[in-house]
CSV table of C-alpha atoms (C1' of nucleotides) in Angstrom, one decimal:
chain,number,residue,atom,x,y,z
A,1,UNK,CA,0.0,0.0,0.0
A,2,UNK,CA,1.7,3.0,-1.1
A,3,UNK,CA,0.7,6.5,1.1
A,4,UNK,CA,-0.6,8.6,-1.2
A,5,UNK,CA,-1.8,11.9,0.3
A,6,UNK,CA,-1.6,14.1,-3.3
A,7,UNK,CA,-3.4,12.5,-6.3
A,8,UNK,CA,-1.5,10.0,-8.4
A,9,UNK,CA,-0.6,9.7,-12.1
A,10,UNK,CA,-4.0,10.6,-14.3
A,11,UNK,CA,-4.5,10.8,-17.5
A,12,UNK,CA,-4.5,14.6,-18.5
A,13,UNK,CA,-7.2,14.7,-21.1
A,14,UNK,CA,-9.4,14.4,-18.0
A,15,UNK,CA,-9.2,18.2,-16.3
A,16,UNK,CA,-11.4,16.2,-13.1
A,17,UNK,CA,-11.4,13.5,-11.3
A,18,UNK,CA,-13.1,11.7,-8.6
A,19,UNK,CA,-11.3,11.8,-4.9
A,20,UNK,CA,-12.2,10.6,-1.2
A,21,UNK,CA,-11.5,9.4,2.1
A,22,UNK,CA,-12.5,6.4,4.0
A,23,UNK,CA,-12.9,5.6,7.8
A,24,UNK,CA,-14.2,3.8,10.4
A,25,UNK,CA,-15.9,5.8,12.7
A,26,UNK,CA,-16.6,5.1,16.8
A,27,UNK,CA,-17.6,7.3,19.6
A,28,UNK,CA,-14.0,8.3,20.0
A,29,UNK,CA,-13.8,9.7,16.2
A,30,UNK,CA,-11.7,8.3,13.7
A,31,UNK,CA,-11.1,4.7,14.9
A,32,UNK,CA,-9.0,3.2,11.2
A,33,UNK,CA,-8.2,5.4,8.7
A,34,UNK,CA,-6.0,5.2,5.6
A,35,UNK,CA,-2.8,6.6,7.2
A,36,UNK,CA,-3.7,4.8,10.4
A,37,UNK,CA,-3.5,1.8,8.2
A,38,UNK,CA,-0.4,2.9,6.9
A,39,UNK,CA,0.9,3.4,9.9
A,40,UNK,CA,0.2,-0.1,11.3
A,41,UNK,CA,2.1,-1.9,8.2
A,42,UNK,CA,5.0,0.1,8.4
A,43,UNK,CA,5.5,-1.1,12.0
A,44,UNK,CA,4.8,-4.6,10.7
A,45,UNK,CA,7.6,-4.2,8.3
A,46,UNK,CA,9.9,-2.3,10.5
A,47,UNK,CA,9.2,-3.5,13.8
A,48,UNK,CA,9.9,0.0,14.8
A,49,UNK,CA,7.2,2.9,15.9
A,50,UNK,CA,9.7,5.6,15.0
A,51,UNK,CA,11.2,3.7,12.1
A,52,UNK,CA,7.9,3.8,10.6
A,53,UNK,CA,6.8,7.2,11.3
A,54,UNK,CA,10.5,8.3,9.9
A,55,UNK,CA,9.2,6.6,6.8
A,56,UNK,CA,5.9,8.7,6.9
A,57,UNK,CA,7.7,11.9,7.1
A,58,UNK,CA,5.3,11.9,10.6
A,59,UNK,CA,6.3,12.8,13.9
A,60,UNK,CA,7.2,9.7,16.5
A,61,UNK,CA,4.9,12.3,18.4
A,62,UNK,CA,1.7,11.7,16.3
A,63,UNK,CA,2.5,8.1,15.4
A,64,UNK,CA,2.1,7.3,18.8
A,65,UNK,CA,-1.0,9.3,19.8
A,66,UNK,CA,-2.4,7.9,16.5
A,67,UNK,CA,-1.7,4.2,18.0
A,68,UNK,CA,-2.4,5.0,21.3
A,69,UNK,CA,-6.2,5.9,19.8
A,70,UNK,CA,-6.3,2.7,18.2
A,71,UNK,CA,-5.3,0.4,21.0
A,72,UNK,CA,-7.5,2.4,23.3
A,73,UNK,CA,-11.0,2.1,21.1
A,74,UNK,CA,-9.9,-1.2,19.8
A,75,UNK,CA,-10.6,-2.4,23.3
A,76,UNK,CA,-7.1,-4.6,23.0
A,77,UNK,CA,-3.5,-3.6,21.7
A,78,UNK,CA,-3.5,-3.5,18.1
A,79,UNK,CA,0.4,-3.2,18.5
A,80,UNK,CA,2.9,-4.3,21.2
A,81,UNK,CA,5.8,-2.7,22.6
A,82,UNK,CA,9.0,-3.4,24.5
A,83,UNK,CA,11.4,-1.0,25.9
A,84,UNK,CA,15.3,-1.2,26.3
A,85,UNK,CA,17.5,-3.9,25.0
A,86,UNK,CA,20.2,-4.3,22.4
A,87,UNK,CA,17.9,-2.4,19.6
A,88,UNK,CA,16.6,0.2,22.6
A,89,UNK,CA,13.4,-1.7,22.1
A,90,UNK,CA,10.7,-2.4,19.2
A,91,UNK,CA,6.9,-2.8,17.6
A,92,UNK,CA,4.9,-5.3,16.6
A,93,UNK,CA,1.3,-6.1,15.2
A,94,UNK,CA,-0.5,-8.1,17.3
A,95,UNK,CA,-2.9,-10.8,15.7
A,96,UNK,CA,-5.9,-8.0,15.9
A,97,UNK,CA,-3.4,-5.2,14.7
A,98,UNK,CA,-2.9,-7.7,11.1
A,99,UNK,CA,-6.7,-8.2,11.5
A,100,UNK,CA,-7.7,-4.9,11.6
A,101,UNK,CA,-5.2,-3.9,8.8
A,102,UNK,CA,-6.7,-6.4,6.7
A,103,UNK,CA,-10.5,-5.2,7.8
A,104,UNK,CA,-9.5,-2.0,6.5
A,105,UNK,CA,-7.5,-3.1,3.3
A,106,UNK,CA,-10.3,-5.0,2.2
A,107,UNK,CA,-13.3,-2.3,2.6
A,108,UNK,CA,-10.9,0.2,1.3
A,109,UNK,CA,-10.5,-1.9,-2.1
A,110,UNK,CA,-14.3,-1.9,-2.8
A,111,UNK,CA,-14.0,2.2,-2.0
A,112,UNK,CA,-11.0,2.8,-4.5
A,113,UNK,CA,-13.4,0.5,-7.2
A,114,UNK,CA,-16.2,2.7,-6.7
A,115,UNK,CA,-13.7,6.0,-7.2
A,116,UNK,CA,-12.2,4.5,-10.5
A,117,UNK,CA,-16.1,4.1,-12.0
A,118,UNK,CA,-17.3,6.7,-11.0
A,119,UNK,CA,-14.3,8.3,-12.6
A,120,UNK,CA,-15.1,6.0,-15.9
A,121,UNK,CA,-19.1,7.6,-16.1
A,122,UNK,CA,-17.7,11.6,-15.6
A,123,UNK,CA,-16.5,12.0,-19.4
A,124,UNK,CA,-20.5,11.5,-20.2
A,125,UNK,CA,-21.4,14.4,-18.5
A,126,UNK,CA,-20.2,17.3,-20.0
A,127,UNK,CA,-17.7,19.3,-18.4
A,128,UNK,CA,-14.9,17.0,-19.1
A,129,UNK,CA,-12.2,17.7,-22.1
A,130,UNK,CA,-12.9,20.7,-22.6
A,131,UNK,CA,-16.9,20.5,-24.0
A,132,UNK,CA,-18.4,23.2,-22.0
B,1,UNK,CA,-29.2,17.9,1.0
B,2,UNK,CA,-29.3,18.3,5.0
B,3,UNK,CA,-25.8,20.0,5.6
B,4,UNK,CA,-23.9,16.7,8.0
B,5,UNK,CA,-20.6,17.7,9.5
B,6,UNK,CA,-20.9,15.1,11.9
B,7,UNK,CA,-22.2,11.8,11.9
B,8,UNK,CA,-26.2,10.7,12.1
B,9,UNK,CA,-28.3,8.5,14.3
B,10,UNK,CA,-27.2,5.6,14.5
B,11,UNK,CA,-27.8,2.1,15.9
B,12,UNK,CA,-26.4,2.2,19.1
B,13,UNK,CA,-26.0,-1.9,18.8
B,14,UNK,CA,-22.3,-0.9,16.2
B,15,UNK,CA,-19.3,-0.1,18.4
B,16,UNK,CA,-18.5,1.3,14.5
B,17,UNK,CA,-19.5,2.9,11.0
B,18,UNK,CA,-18.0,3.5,7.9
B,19,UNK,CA,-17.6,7.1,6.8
B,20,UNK,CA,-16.3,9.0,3.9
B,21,UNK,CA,-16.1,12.2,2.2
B,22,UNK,CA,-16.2,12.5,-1.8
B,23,UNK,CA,-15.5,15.5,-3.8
B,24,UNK,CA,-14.3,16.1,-7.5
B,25,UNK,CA,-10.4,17.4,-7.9
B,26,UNK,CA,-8.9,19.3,-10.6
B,27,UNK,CA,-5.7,20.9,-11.6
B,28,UNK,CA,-6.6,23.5,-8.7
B,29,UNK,CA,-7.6,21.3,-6.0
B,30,UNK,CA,-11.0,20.7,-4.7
B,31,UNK,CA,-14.0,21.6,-7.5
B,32,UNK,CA,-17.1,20.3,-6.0
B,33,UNK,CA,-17.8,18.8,-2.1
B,34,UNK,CA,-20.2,18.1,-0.1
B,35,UNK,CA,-19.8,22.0,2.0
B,36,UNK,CA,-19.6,23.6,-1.7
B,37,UNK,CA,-22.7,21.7,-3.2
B,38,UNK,CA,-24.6,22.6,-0.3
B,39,UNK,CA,-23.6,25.9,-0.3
B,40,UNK,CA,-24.9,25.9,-4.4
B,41,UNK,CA,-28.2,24.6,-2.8
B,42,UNK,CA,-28.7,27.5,-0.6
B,43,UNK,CA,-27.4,29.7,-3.0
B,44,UNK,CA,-30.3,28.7,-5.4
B,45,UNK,CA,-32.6,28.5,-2.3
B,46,UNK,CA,-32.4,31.9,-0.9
B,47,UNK,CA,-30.9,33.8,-3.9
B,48,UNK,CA,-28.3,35.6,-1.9
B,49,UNK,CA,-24.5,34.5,-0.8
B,50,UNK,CA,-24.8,36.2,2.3
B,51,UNK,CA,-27.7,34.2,3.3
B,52,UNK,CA,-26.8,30.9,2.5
B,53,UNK,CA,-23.6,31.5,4.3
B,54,UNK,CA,-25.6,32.4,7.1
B,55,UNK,CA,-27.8,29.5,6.8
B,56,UNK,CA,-24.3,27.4,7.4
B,57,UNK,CA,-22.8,29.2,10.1
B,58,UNK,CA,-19.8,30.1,7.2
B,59,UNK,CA,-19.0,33.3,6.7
B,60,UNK,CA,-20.1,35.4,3.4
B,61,UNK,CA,-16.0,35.7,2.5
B,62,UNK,CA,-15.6,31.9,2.8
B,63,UNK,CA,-18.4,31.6,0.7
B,64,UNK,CA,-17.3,33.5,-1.4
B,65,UNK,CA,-14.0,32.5,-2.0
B,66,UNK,CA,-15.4,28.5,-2.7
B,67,UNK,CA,-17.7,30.5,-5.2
B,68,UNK,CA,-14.7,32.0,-6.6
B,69,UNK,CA,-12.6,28.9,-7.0
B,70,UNK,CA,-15.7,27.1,-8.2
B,71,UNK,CA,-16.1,29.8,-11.1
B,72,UNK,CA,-13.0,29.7,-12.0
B,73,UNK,CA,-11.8,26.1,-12.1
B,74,UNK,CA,-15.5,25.2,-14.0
B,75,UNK,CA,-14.7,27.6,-16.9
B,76,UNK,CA,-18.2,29.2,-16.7
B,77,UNK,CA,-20.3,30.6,-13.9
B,78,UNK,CA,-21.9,28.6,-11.6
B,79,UNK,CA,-23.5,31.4,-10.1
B,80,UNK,CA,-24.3,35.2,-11.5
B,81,UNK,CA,-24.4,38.2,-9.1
B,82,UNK,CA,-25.7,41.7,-9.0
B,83,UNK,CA,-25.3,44.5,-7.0
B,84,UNK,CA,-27.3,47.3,-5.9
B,85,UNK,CA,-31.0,48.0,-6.2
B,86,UNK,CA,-33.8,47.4,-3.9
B,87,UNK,CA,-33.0,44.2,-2.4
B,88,UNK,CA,-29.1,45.1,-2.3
B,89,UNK,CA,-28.3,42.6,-4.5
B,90,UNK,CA,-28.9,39.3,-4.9
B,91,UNK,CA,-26.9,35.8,-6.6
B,92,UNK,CA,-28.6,32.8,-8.5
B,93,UNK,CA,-27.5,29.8,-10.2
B,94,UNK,CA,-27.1,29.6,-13.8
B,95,UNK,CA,-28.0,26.8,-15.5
B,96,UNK,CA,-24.1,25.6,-15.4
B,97,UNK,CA,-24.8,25.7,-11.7
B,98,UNK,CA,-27.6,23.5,-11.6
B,99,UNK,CA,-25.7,21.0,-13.5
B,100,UNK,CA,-22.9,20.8,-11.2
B,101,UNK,CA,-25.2,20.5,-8.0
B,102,UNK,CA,-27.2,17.6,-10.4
B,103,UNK,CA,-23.9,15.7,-11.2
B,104,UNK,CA,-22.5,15.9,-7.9
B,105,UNK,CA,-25.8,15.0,-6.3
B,106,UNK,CA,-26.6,12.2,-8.5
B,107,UNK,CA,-22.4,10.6,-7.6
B,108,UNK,CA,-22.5,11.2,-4.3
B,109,UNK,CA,-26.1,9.5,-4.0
B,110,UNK,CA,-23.8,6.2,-5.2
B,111,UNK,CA,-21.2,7.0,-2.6
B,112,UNK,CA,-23.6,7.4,0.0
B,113,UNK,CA,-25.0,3.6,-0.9
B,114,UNK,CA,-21.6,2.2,-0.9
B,115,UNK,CA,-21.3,3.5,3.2
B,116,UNK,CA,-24.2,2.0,3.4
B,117,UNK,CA,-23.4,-1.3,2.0
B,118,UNK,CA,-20.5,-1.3,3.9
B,119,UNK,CA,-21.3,-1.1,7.2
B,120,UNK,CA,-23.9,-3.7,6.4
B,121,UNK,CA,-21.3,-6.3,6.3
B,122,UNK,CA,-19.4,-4.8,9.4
B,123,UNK,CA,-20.6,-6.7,11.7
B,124,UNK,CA,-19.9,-9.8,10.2
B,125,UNK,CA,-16.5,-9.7,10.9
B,126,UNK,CA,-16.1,-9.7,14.8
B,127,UNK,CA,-14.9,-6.2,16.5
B,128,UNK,CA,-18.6,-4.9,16.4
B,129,UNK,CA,-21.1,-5.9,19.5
B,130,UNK,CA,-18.0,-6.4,21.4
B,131,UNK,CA,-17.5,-10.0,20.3
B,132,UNK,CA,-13.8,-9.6,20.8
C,1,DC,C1',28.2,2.1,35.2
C,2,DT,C1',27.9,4.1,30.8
C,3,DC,C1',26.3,3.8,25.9
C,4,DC,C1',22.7,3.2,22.6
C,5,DT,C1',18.2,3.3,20.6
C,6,DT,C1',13.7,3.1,21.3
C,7,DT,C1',9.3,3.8,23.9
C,8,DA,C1',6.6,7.2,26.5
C,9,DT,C1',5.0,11.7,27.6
C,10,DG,C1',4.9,16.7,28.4
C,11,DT,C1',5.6,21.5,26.7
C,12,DT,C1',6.3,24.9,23.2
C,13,DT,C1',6.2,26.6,18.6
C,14,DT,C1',4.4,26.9,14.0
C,15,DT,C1',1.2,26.3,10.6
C,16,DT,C1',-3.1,26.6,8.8
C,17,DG,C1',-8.0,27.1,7.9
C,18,DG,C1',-11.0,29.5,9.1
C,19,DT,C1',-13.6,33.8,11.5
C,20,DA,C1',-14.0,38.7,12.4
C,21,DT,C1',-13.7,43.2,11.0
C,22,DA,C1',-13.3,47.1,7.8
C,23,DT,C1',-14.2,49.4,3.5
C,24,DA,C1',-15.9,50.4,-1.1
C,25,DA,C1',-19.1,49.9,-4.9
C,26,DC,C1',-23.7,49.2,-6.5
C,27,DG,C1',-28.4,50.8,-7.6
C,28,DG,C1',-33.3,51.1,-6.7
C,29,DA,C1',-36.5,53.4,-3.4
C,30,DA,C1',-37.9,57.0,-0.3
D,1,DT,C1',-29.4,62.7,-2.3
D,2,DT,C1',-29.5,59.7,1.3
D,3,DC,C1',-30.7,55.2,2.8
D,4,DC,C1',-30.3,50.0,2.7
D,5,DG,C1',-28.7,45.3,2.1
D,6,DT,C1',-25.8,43.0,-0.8
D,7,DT,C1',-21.6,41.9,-3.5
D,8,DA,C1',-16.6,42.3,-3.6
D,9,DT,C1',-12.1,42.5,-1.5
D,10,DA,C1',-8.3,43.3,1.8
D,11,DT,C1',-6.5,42.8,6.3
D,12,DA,C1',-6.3,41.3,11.1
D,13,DC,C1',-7.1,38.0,14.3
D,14,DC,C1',-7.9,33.2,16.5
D,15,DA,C1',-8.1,28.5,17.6
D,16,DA,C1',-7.3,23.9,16.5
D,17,DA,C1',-4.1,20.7,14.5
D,18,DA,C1',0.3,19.5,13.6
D,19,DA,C1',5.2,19.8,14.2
D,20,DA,C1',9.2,20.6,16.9
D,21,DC,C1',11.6,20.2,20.9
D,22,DA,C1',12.7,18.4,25.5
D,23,DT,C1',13.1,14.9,28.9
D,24,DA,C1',12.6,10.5,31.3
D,25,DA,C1',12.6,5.5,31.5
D,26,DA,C1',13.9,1.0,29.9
D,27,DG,C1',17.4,-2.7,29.5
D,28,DG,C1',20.9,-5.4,27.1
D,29,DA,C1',25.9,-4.9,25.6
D,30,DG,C1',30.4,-3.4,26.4
DNA sequence: CTCCTTTATGTTTTTTGGTATATAACGGAA
DNA sequence: TTCCGTTATATACCAAAAAACATAAAGGAG
């Protein structure tokens, strides 16, 4: 899953295009969200809370408030720390963290299908290359 | 179009809901959302920026501005103005206007079924009616 | 005991997306 | 000609979000 926050490659005969954001919502606020998500594979990969926010360009700061408002609504630890030790300590998914990144990737899929034909319709409507 | 910033009623029985936000991006960033359709709405409504802003709790120079960029980025106006005369002035929605409010009404009806759809299959997979 | 790197947490600063405020132009009605 | 409410536009201000910075604690290795 690559973190796009800007729009990716388009074709340019197109001047619009269709964009959005997905979440999962609880009584907290945002519970999983798409840099959340992010967030959560990069420490699978890494092992590393600030090894993956380093990779985000995200403060170690917000990674863990961002995690820490996870594990909280989540109700268990989506990700498990140590501290100290040879590597000053690590990160790592737990079996709900890889389920709930999962969860995610697979709603997300069916919302970047319904972006890319909605996307396929909008040149029948006017307002596209240039007809208006 | 009821004007949602924040979430609905909801079954209490979900820990969790899908949410999303669409909108339609060109070259200059954001053309039509949800706040700027709305906005249109009130606009053709009331006939008069300053009221519809009102109506939102936005004020008349934010509307304005989204007006402005809207304008601009569609090639043609979505709205026409006049100044002066007995009412002060007024605004309206040309027939460009209506059109965009249509298109982005009739997308984001699609989107709006897709949350739906989605959060119908939520609870299937565990983490909702704290079944974990 | 001292490094090292990371987790954990608080405080300060900056950025940013808006509101608030001010001012001018407009043009019909009184 | 003076009002009025609106459009139009610039500038000042503010508050929430994010970043930046600071500091402590952990624990294995040397």
């Amino acid at each position: 899953m690559t973190y796009e926050t800007k729009k990716g490659a388009k074709s340019d005969t197109a001047r619009f295009f269709w964009r959005g954001r997905l979440w999962l919502e609880g009584p907290e606020g945002t519970f999983l969200g798409y840099g959340r998500v992010v967030l959560l594979e990069r420490i699978r990969d890494s092992g590393s809370i600030s090894a993956a926010a380093r990779s985000m360009e995200m403060s170690y700061k917000h990674a863990w408030d961002l995690l820490d408002s996870m594990n909280r609504q989540a109700g268990c630890k989506l990700v498990e720390t140590c501290r100290g030790g040879k590597a000053g300590g690590g990160a790592r998914l737990t079996p709900a963290g890889m389920k709930a990144v999962a969860l995610f990737k697979h709603y997300h899929a069916r919302f970047k299908e319904l972006l890319a034909e909605l996307d396929n319709g909008l040149n029948l409507l006017g307002w596209d290359k240039g007809s208006e």
